[in-house]
Short mmCIF file of N, CA, C and O and ligand atoms in Angstrom, two decimals:
data_model
loop_
_atom_site.label_atom_id
_atom_site.label_comp_id
_atom_site.label_asym_id
_atom_site.label_seq_id
_atom_site.Cartn_x
_atom_site.Cartn_y
_atom_site.Cartn_z
N UNK E 1 84.85 77.40 125.24
CA UNK E 1 84.28 77.68 123.33
C UNK E 1 84.35 79.63 124.01
O UNK E 1 84.88 79.93 124.22
N UNK E 2 85.09 79.68 122.15
CA UNK E 2 85.98 81.05 122.33
C UNK E 2 84.50 81.82 122.37
O UNK E 2 83.28 81.27 121.90
N UNK E 3 84.26 82.86 122.91
CA UNK E 3 83.35 83.84 122.70
C UNK E 3 83.41 84.41 121.51
O UNK E 3 84.24 84.37 120.54
N UNK E 4 82.56 84.55 120.84
CA UNK E 4 82.05 84.79 119.12
C UNK E 4 82.70 85.83 118.81
O UNK E 4 82.58 87.34 119.19
N UNK E 5 83.32 85.85 118.03
CA UNK E 5 83.75 86.88 116.90
C UNK E 5 83.22 87.87 115.81
O UNK E 5 82.33 86.66 115.27
N UNK E 6 83.30 88.73 115.05
CA UNK E 6 82.87 89.32 113.94
C UNK E 6 84.03 88.60 112.98
O UNK E 6 84.95 89.28 113.05
N UNK E 7 83.57 87.88 112.04
CA UNK E 7 84.23 87.39 111.11
C UNK E 7 83.43 87.89 110.09
O UNK E 7 82.68 87.92 109.40
N UNK E 8 84.86 88.82 108.62
CA UNK E 8 84.25 88.99 107.43
C UNK E 8 84.36 87.93 106.35
O UNK E 8 85.92 87.29 106.60
N UNK E 9 83.63 87.23 105.70
CA UNK E 9 84.11 86.25 104.66
C UNK E 9 84.09 86.48 103.82
O UNK E 9 83.12 87.23 102.84
N UNK E 10 85.16 86.67 102.40
CA UNK E 10 85.42 87.19 101.14
C UNK E 10 85.45 86.43 100.21
O UNK E 10 86.24 85.05 100.10
N UNK E 11 84.34 85.71 99.60
CA UNK E 11 84.59 84.15 98.47
C UNK E 11 83.54 84.87 97.33
O UNK E 11 81.98 85.18 98.02
N UNK E 12 83.48 84.72 96.28
CA UNK E 12 83.19 84.71 95.29
C UNK E 12 81.75 83.67 95.05
O UNK E 12 80.92 83.53 93.81
N UNK E 13 81.99 82.60 95.75
CA UNK E 13 81.76 81.31 95.36
C UNK E 13 80.31 81.24 96.04
O UNK E 13 80.93 80.82 97.28
N UNK E 14 79.34 81.51 96.06
CA UNK E 14 78.22 80.88 96.67
C UNK E 14 78.27 80.04 97.41
O UNK E 14 77.92 79.49 98.94
N UNK E 15 78.21 78.69 96.85
CA UNK E 15 77.96 77.75 98.02
C UNK E 15 79.20 77.75 99.13
O UNK E 15 78.92 77.48 99.92
N UNK E 16 80.53 77.55 98.68
CA UNK E 16 81.47 78.54 99.77
C UNK E 16 80.83 79.30 101.19
O UNK E 16 81.44 78.57 101.58
N UNK E 17 81.15 79.80 100.13
CA UNK E 17 80.33 80.88 101.29
C UNK E 17 79.16 80.83 102.14
O UNK E 17 79.61 80.94 103.45
N UNK E 18 78.26 80.46 101.71
CA UNK E 18 77.05 79.33 102.40
C UNK E 18 77.76 78.42 103.68
O UNK E 18 77.17 78.19 104.63
N UNK E 19 78.75 77.91 103.11
CA UNK E 19 79.25 76.96 104.29
C UNK E 19 79.84 77.22 104.75
O UNK E 19 79.68 76.93 106.57
N UNK E 20 80.84 78.08 104.69
CA UNK E 20 81.45 78.46 105.64
C UNK E 20 80.98 79.77 106.71
O UNK E 20 80.93 79.88 108.21
N UNK E 21 79.60 80.43 106.19
CA UNK E 21 78.85 81.16 107.28
C UNK E 21 78.39 80.17 107.90
O UNK E 21 78.04 80.57 109.41
N UNK E 22 77.68 78.89 107.45
CA UNK E 22 76.64 78.08 108.22
C UNK E 22 77.64 77.87 109.45
O UNK E 22 77.61 77.40 110.83
N UNK E 23 78.98 77.25 109.08
CA UNK E 23 79.73 76.63 110.17
C UNK E 23 80.05 77.28 111.43
O UNK E 23 80.13 77.12 112.60
N UNK E 24 80.56 78.51 110.64
CA UNK E 24 81.15 79.59 111.58
C UNK E 24 79.68 80.36 112.91
O UNK E 24 80.13 80.24 113.98
N UNK E 25 78.71 80.33 112.37
CA UNK E 25 77.58 80.70 112.92
C UNK E 25 77.22 79.66 114.00
O UNK E 25 76.44 79.87 115.13
N UNK E 26 77.16 78.74 113.38
CA UNK E 26 76.88 77.12 114.66
C UNK E 26 77.59 77.14 115.72
O UNK E 26 77.49 76.75 116.36
N UNK E 27 79.20 77.59 115.88
CA UNK E 27 79.54 77.94 117.02
C UNK E 27 79.90 79.02 117.50
O UNK E 27 80.52 79.75 118.21
N UNK E 28 78.64 80.26 116.70
CA UNK E 28 78.42 81.31 117.97
C UNK E 28 78.96 82.29 117.27
O UNK E 28 79.02 83.65 118.17
N UNK E 29 79.62 82.46 116.13
CA UNK E 29 80.43 83.79 115.58
C UNK E 29 79.74 84.46 114.38
O UNK E 29 78.34 84.18 113.81
N UNK E 30 79.37 85.84 114.46
CA UNK E 30 78.54 86.72 113.61
C UNK E 30 79.40 86.86 112.44
O UNK E 30 80.75 86.78 112.78
N UNK E 31 78.57 86.67 111.38
CA UNK E 31 79.71 86.36 110.08
C UNK E 31 79.27 88.15 109.44
O UNK E 31 77.76 88.34 109.20
N UNK E 32 79.99 88.32 108.65
CA UNK E 32 79.33 88.99 107.51
C UNK E 32 79.83 88.44 106.06
O UNK E 32 81.27 87.92 105.96
N UNK E 33 79.67 89.60 104.72
CA UNK E 33 80.50 89.04 104.10
C UNK E 33 80.53 89.71 102.64
O UNK E 33 79.66 91.01 102.98
N UNK E 34 80.87 89.57 101.34
CA UNK E 34 81.71 90.15 100.38
C UNK E 34 82.00 89.31 99.56
O UNK E 34 82.34 87.96 99.71
N UNK E 35 81.94 89.70 98.12
CA UNK E 35 81.83 88.92 96.90
C UNK E 35 83.07 89.02 96.34
O UNK E 35 83.36 88.26 95.08
N UNK E 36 83.94 89.93 96.20
CA UNK E 36 85.06 90.19 95.76
C UNK E 36 85.54 91.32 96.38
O UNK E 36 85.57 91.74 97.63
N UNK E 37 87.32 91.53 95.68
CA UNK E 37 88.26 92.23 96.68
C UNK E 37 87.70 93.98 96.72
O UNK E 37 88.02 94.38 98.08
N UNK E 38 87.13 94.54 96.09
CA UNK E 38 86.50 95.88 96.36
C UNK E 38 85.67 95.62 97.38
O UNK E 38 85.19 96.52 98.42
N UNK E 39 84.30 94.88 97.10
CA UNK E 39 83.42 94.66 98.57
C UNK E 39 84.08 94.42 99.79
O UNK E 39 83.76 95.09 101.12
N UNK E 40 85.18 93.55 99.67
CA UNK E 40 85.88 93.57 101.04
C UNK E 40 86.07 94.59 101.43
O UNK E 40 86.41 94.64 102.53
N UNK E 41 87.15 95.35 100.55
CA UNK E 41 88.01 96.49 101.19
C UNK E 41 86.89 97.13 102.35
O UNK E 41 86.81 98.26 103.33
N UNK E 42 85.37 97.94 101.44
CA UNK E 42 84.63 98.80 102.01
C UNK E 42 84.15 98.22 103.35
O UNK E 42 83.21 98.47 104.13
N UNK E 43 83.92 97.04 103.20
CA UNK E 43 83.06 95.79 104.35
C UNK E 43 83.85 95.91 105.62
O UNK E 43 83.79 96.32 106.56
N UNK E 44 85.24 95.27 104.88
CA UNK E 44 86.46 95.80 106.45
C UNK E 44 86.24 97.38 106.82
O UNK E 44 86.32 97.07 107.91
N UNK E 45 86.50 98.02 106.32
CA UNK E 45 86.13 99.82 106.68
C UNK E 45 85.04 100.24 107.52
O UNK E 45 84.69 100.40 108.68
N UNK E 46 83.57 99.50 107.23
CA UNK E 46 82.66 99.59 107.26
C UNK E 46 82.29 98.99 109.04
O UNK E 46 81.94 99.60 110.04
N UNK E 47 82.59 97.76 109.34
CA UNK E 47 82.35 96.72 110.24
C UNK E 47 83.54 96.95 111.51
O UNK E 47 83.36 96.29 112.48
N UNK E 48 84.54 96.77 110.71
CA UNK E 48 85.91 96.41 111.49
C UNK E 48 85.81 95.00 112.22
O UNK E 48 85.71 95.24 113.45
N UNK E 49 85.97 94.27 111.29
CA UNK E 49 85.74 92.58 111.55
C UNK E 49 87.27 92.27 112.56
O UNK E 49 87.91 93.10 113.04
N UNK E 50 86.49 91.15 113.55
CA UNK E 50 88.02 90.58 114.46
C UNK E 50 88.87 89.89 113.36
O UNK E 50 89.91 89.53 113.93
N UNK E 51 88.53 89.24 112.49
CA UNK E 51 88.95 88.89 111.62
C UNK E 51 88.24 88.41 109.91
O UNK E 51 87.27 88.69 109.93
N UNK E 52 89.31 88.34 108.91
CA UNK E 52 89.17 88.47 107.69
C UNK E 52 89.61 86.78 107.12
O UNK E 52 90.62 86.32 107.06
N UNK E 53 88.40 86.43 106.40
CA UNK E 53 88.51 85.20 105.58
C UNK E 53 88.73 85.54 104.53
O UNK E 53 87.49 86.01 103.32
N UNK E 54 89.43 85.05 103.49
CA UNK E 54 89.58 85.48 102.06
C UNK E 54 90.31 84.80 101.07
O UNK E 54 91.37 84.27 101.26
N UNK E 55 89.29 84.74 100.05
CA UNK E 55 90.03 84.04 98.97
C UNK E 55 90.30 84.96 98.30
O UNK E 55 90.83 86.29 98.08
N UNK E 56 91.09 83.88 97.78
CA UNK E 56 92.22 84.78 96.79
C UNK E 56 91.28 85.14 95.80
O UNK E 56 92.14 86.25 94.11
N UNK E 57 91.08 84.11 94.60
CA UNK E 57 90.86 84.42 92.63
C UNK E 57 89.38 84.89 93.50
O UNK E 57 88.43 84.26 93.32
N UNK E 58 89.42 86.03 92.62
CA UNK E 58 87.79 86.40 92.78
C UNK E 58 87.86 87.62 91.41
O UNK E 58 88.86 88.27 90.96
N UNK E 59 86.71 88.41 90.40
CA UNK E 59 86.50 89.13 90.09
C UNK E 59 87.02 90.20 90.35
O UNK E 59 86.84 90.48 91.73
N UNK E 60 86.98 91.61 89.89
CA UNK E 60 87.38 92.78 90.30
C UNK E 60 88.61 92.81 90.78
O UNK E 60 89.49 93.80 90.43
N UNK E 61 88.73 92.69 92.17
CA UNK E 61 90.03 92.82 92.71
C UNK E 61 90.26 91.73 93.15
O UNK E 61 89.19 90.87 93.98
N UNK E 62 91.55 90.70 93.40
CA UNK E 62 91.19 89.81 93.75
C UNK E 62 92.32 89.46 95.43
O UNK E 62 92.33 90.59 96.12
N UNK E 63 92.51 88.63 95.81
CA UNK E 63 92.36 88.72 97.60
C UNK E 63 93.60 89.58 97.77
O UNK E 63 93.67 89.88 98.85
N UNK E 64 94.66 89.11 96.96
CA UNK E 64 96.15 89.65 97.47
C UNK E 64 96.32 91.18 97.61
O UNK E 64 96.43 91.69 98.62
N UNK E 65 95.36 91.69 96.45
CA UNK E 65 95.54 93.13 96.15
C UNK E 65 94.55 93.68 97.73
O UNK E 65 94.71 94.81 97.97
N UNK E 66 93.39 93.13 97.75
CA UNK E 66 92.34 93.30 99.36
C UNK E 66 93.02 93.27 100.35
O UNK E 66 92.73 94.69 100.99
N UNK E 67 93.57 92.51 100.76
CA UNK E 67 94.43 92.52 101.72
C UNK E 67 95.80 93.20 101.81
O UNK E 67 95.91 93.98 102.64
N UNK E 68 96.24 93.84 100.83
CA UNK E 68 96.88 94.69 100.92
C UNK E 68 96.28 95.91 101.30
O UNK E 68 96.93 96.86 101.96
N UNK E 69 95.38 96.10 100.48
CA UNK E 69 94.91 97.74 101.24
C UNK E 69 94.23 97.73 102.28
O UNK E 69 94.17 98.69 102.83
N UNK E 70 93.65 96.38 102.75
CA UNK E 70 93.25 96.56 104.18
C UNK E 70 94.31 97.04 104.77
O UNK E 70 94.48 97.37 105.71
N UNK E 71 95.52 95.92 104.84
CA UNK E 71 96.46 96.29 105.55
C UNK E 71 97.00 97.74 105.95
O UNK E 71 97.55 98.18 106.69
N UNK E 72 96.60 98.83 104.79
CA UNK E 72 97.13 99.83 104.61
C UNK E 72 96.27 100.63 105.42
O UNK E 72 96.70 101.81 105.62
N UNK E 73 95.14 100.39 105.86
CA UNK E 73 94.70 100.94 106.94
C UNK E 73 94.61 101.15 108.05
O UNK E 73 94.63 99.75 108.54
N UNK E 74 94.78 102.21 108.64
CA UNK E 74 95.67 102.02 110.13
C UNK E 74 94.74 101.29 111.15
O UNK E 74 94.86 100.43 112.17
N UNK E 75 93.46 101.91 111.18
CA UNK E 75 92.27 100.92 112.18
C UNK E 75 92.44 99.52 111.65
O UNK E 75 91.91 98.91 113.03
N UNK E 76 92.86 98.97 110.91
CA UNK E 76 93.03 97.55 110.52
C UNK E 76 94.05 96.43 110.38
O UNK E 76 94.31 95.76 109.87
N UNK E 77 95.03 97.66 110.72
CA UNK E 77 96.27 96.86 110.35
C UNK E 77 96.46 95.60 111.09
O UNK E 77 97.58 95.00 110.59
N UNK E 78 95.90 95.99 112.50
CA UNK E 78 96.23 94.19 113.02
C UNK E 78 95.28 93.16 112.67
O UNK E 78 95.44 92.11 113.85
N UNK E 79 94.65 93.30 112.09
CA UNK E 79 93.30 92.38 111.97
C UNK E 79 94.19 90.99 111.03
O UNK E 79 94.60 91.15 110.16
N UNK E 80 93.82 89.84 111.68
CA UNK E 80 94.34 88.54 111.45
C UNK E 80 93.45 88.30 109.52
O UNK E 80 92.23 88.65 109.93
N UNK E 81 94.27 88.28 108.78
CA UNK E 81 93.85 87.95 107.45
C UNK E 81 94.22 86.70 106.66
O UNK E 81 95.31 86.34 106.64
N UNK E 82 93.05 85.80 106.93
CA UNK E 82 93.30 84.04 106.58
C UNK E 82 93.18 84.06 104.88
O UNK E 82 91.94 84.10 104.89
N UNK E 83 94.06 83.29 104.59
CA UNK E 83 93.82 83.04 103.22
C UNK E 83 92.76 81.64 103.20
O UNK E 83 93.04 80.90 103.60
N UNK E 84 91.91 81.87 102.23
CA UNK E 84 91.19 80.29 101.60
C UNK E 84 91.32 80.28 100.52
O UNK E 84 90.85 81.06 99.10
N UNK E 85 92.00 79.04 100.12
CA UNK E 85 92.43 79.15 98.61
C UNK E 85 92.60 77.49 98.27
O UNK E 85 92.65 77.15 99.12
N UNK E 86 92.49 77.41 96.67
CA UNK E 86 92.48 75.96 96.32
C UNK E 86 93.57 75.51 96.55
O UNK E 86 94.76 76.13 96.69
N UNK E 87 93.79 74.20 96.85
CA UNK E 87 94.75 73.21 97.45
C UNK E 87 95.83 73.18 96.75
O UNK E 87 96.75 73.30 97.13
N UNK E 88 95.34 73.74 95.31
CA UNK E 88 96.49 73.35 93.97
C UNK E 88 97.76 74.72 94.28
O UNK E 88 98.72 75.35 93.75
N UNK E 89 97.15 75.64 95.28
CA UNK E 89 97.93 77.12 95.35
C UNK E 89 98.46 77.00 96.64
O UNK E 89 99.54 78.10 96.67
N UNK E 90 98.29 75.85 97.60
CA UNK E 90 99.10 75.79 98.87
C UNK E 90 100.49 76.07 98.85
O UNK E 90 101.73 76.11 99.35
N UNK E 91 100.84 75.28 97.65
CA UNK E 91 102.33 75.44 97.42
C UNK E 91 103.02 77.02 97.31
O UNK E 91 104.19 76.97 97.36
N UNK E 92 102.13 77.80 97.06
CA UNK E 92 102.34 79.31 97.31
C UNK E 92 102.05 79.83 98.49
O UNK E 92 102.16 81.23 98.86
N UNK E 93 102.72 78.88 99.73
CA UNK E 93 102.82 79.33 101.29
C UNK E 93 103.36 80.33 101.09
O UNK E 93 102.62 81.33 101.55
N UNK E 94 104.25 80.33 101.13
CA UNK E 94 105.54 81.68 101.19
C UNK E 94 105.44 82.58 100.26
O UNK E 94 104.89 83.93 101.28
N UNK E 95 104.69 82.71 99.36
CA UNK E 95 104.04 84.09 98.60
C UNK E 95 102.58 83.97 99.79
O UNK E 95 102.93 85.45 99.40
N UNK E 96 102.03 83.43 99.83
CA UNK E 96 100.79 83.90 100.36
C UNK E 96 101.31 84.86 101.93
O UNK E 96 100.92 86.03 102.23
N UNK E 97 102.34 84.19 102.73
CA UNK E 97 101.99 84.63 103.71
C UNK E 97 103.38 86.13 104.17
O UNK E 97 102.95 87.10 105.02
N UNK E 98 104.03 86.02 102.32
CA UNK E 98 104.61 86.89 102.74
C UNK E 98 103.90 88.29 102.12
O UNK E 98 104.19 89.61 102.21
N UNK E 99 102.71 87.90 101.53
CA UNK E 99 101.85 89.53 101.28
C UNK E 99 101.24 89.40 102.13
O UNK E 99 99.84 89.88 101.39
N UNK E 100 100.91 89.61 103.48
CA UNK E 100 100.51 90.35 103.93
C UNK E 100 98.88 89.11 104.72
O UNK E 100 98.40 89.64 105.68
N UNK E 101 99.02 87.71 104.26
CA UNK E 101 98.52 86.94 105.32
C UNK E 101 98.85 86.67 106.45
O UNK E 101 100.04 86.04 106.63
N UNK E 102 98.44 86.10 107.90
CA UNK E 102 98.59 85.59 108.50
C UNK E 102 98.99 83.86 108.76
O UNK E 102 99.03 83.39 109.46
N UNK E 103 98.25 83.40 107.72
CA UNK E 103 97.65 82.10 107.55
C UNK E 103 96.87 81.88 106.08
O UNK E 103 96.49 82.59 105.76
N UNK E 104 96.51 80.71 106.03
CA UNK E 104 95.65 80.10 105.33
C UNK E 104 95.17 78.63 105.51
O UNK E 104 95.32 78.07 106.42
N UNK E 105 93.79 78.38 104.91
CA UNK E 105 93.37 77.42 105.27
C UNK E 105 93.20 76.93 103.30
O UNK E 105 92.34 77.46 102.63
N UNK E 106 93.22 75.21 103.10
CA UNK E 106 93.04 75.10 101.77
C UNK E 106 91.68 74.64 101.39
O UNK E 106 90.73 74.28 102.66
N UNK E 107 91.46 75.05 100.54
CA UNK E 107 90.05 74.56 99.75
C UNK E 107 90.25 73.39 98.92
O UNK E 107 91.02 73.23 98.33
N UNK E 108 89.08 72.33 99.09
CA UNK E 108 88.00 72.60 100.21
C UNK E 108 87.97 72.40 101.37
O UNK E 108 89.20 71.56 101.99
N UNK E 109 87.38 73.14 101.70
CA UNK E 109 87.28 73.26 103.15
C UNK E 109 86.66 72.11 103.84
O UNK E 109 86.30 70.94 103.49
N UNK E 110 87.89 71.49 105.13
CA UNK E 110 87.10 70.44 105.64
C UNK E 110 86.08 70.77 106.97
O UNK E 110 86.47 71.35 108.09
N UNK E 111 84.75 70.55 106.96
CA UNK E 111 84.08 71.06 107.80
C UNK E 111 84.29 70.53 109.59
O UNK E 111 83.84 71.20 110.35
N UNK E 112 85.01 69.47 109.46
CA UNK E 112 84.85 68.91 110.79
C UNK E 112 86.03 69.96 111.60
O UNK E 112 85.98 70.07 113.24
N UNK E 113 87.17 70.50 111.19
CA UNK E 113 88.09 71.10 111.74
C UNK E 113 87.66 72.32 111.18
O UNK E 113 88.60 73.39 111.81
N UNK E 114 87.27 73.43 109.95
CA UNK E 114 87.07 74.58 109.53
C UNK E 114 87.36 75.55 110.91
O UNK E 114 88.17 76.60 111.41
N UNK E 115 86.55 75.40 112.07
CA UNK E 115 86.18 76.58 112.65
C UNK E 115 86.99 76.73 113.83
O UNK E 115 87.72 77.46 114.01
N UNK E 116 87.87 75.70 114.01
CA UNK E 116 88.89 75.23 114.69
C UNK E 116 90.25 75.72 114.49
O UNK E 116 90.81 76.64 115.00
N UNK E 117 90.14 75.54 113.12
CA UNK E 117 91.59 76.61 112.15
C UNK E 117 91.24 77.58 112.50
O UNK E 117 92.70 78.66 112.84
N UNK E 118 90.02 78.43 112.30
CA UNK E 118 89.72 80.20 112.09
C UNK E 118 90.07 80.36 113.22
O UNK E 118 90.69 81.34 113.75
N UNK E 119 89.30 79.59 114.39
CA UNK E 119 89.86 80.14 115.62
C UNK E 119 91.06 80.31 116.00
O UNK E 119 91.46 81.25 117.24
N UNK E 120 92.09 79.52 115.87
CA UNK E 120 93.08 79.96 116.22
C UNK E 120 93.92 80.75 115.73
O UNK E 120 95.04 80.92 117.12
N UNK E 121 93.44 81.86 115.10
CA UNK E 121 93.82 83.32 114.91
C UNK E 121 93.34 84.16 114.99
O UNK E 121 93.37 85.29 115.06
N UNK E 122 92.05 83.90 116.14
CA UNK E 122 91.05 84.66 116.67
C UNK E 122 92.37 85.78 117.96
O UNK E 122 93.00 85.03 118.67
N UNK E 123 92.60 86.78 118.11
CA UNK E 123 93.04 87.49 118.96
C UNK E 123 92.26 87.44 120.30
O UNK E 123 91.13 87.23 120.38
N UNK E 124 92.92 86.75 121.10
CA UNK E 124 92.60 86.64 122.51
C UNK E 124 92.47 87.81 123.47
O UNK E 124 93.63 89.12 123.39
N UNK E 125 91.18 87.96 123.76
CA UNK E 125 90.83 89.20 123.81
C UNK E 125 89.82 88.97 125.88
O UNK E 125 88.97 88.50 125.31
N UNK E 126 89.73 90.15 126.41
CA UNK E 126 89.04 90.01 127.44
C UNK E 126 89.17 88.71 128.37
O UNK E 126 90.12 87.86 127.75
N UNK E 127 88.49 88.94 129.43
CA UNK E 127 88.51 87.36 130.53
C UNK E 127 87.59 86.45 130.02
O UNK E 127 86.92 86.93 128.95
N UNK E 128 88.10 84.90 130.41
CA UNK E 128 87.47 84.23 129.93
C UNK E 128 85.89 84.21 130.35
O UNK E 128 85.46 84.73 131.06
N UNK E 129 85.28 83.84 129.04
CA UNK E 129 83.80 83.84 129.06
C UNK E 129 83.29 85.17 129.15
O UNK E 129 81.94 85.66 129.08
N UNK E 130 83.69 86.34 129.07
CA UNK E 130 83.39 87.98 129.15
C UNK E 130 83.79 87.96 127.92
O UNK E 130 84.66 87.88 126.99
N UNK E 131 83.04 89.28 127.35
CA UNK E 131 83.46 90.07 126.05
C UNK E 131 83.89 91.38 125.85
O UNK E 131 83.17 91.83 126.67
N UNK E 132 84.89 91.84 125.53
CA UNK E 132 85.17 93.16 125.90
C UNK E 132 84.97 94.08 124.48
O UNK E 132 84.60 93.83 123.46
N UNK E 133 83.55 94.93 124.75
CA UNK E 133 83.07 95.77 123.99
C UNK E 133 83.81 96.96 123.40
O UNK E 133 84.93 96.84 123.51
MN1 MN R 1 86.95 82.61 93.66
#
């Protein structure tokens, strides 16, 4: 069992957001949310999450621009940012990885494997079973 991480979920579609929150919390993670790219950047600065899940298509500011702005912040330069994208866009894998994302998961997500997919991107830190403050 991975020690709980602080995960920022950026998603403008409420049912998708609620599903991801539910799954991650069930596995002991703490979740925060933002509903567009502008809010994502300000929330990321505020909470300094361990990992960010980023929808790509959102109003006001899309996920590509939000990821670019977050990457430009020295304090957040190393945070894993995972795109959560409609499977129609999975063909754009190279574009996604070239634009600041560490990986992606396809929407609709697969509830049975989603948390494991995300945990694979969490930085390993601290001794087993312990949490580094
Ligand atoms: Mn969206």
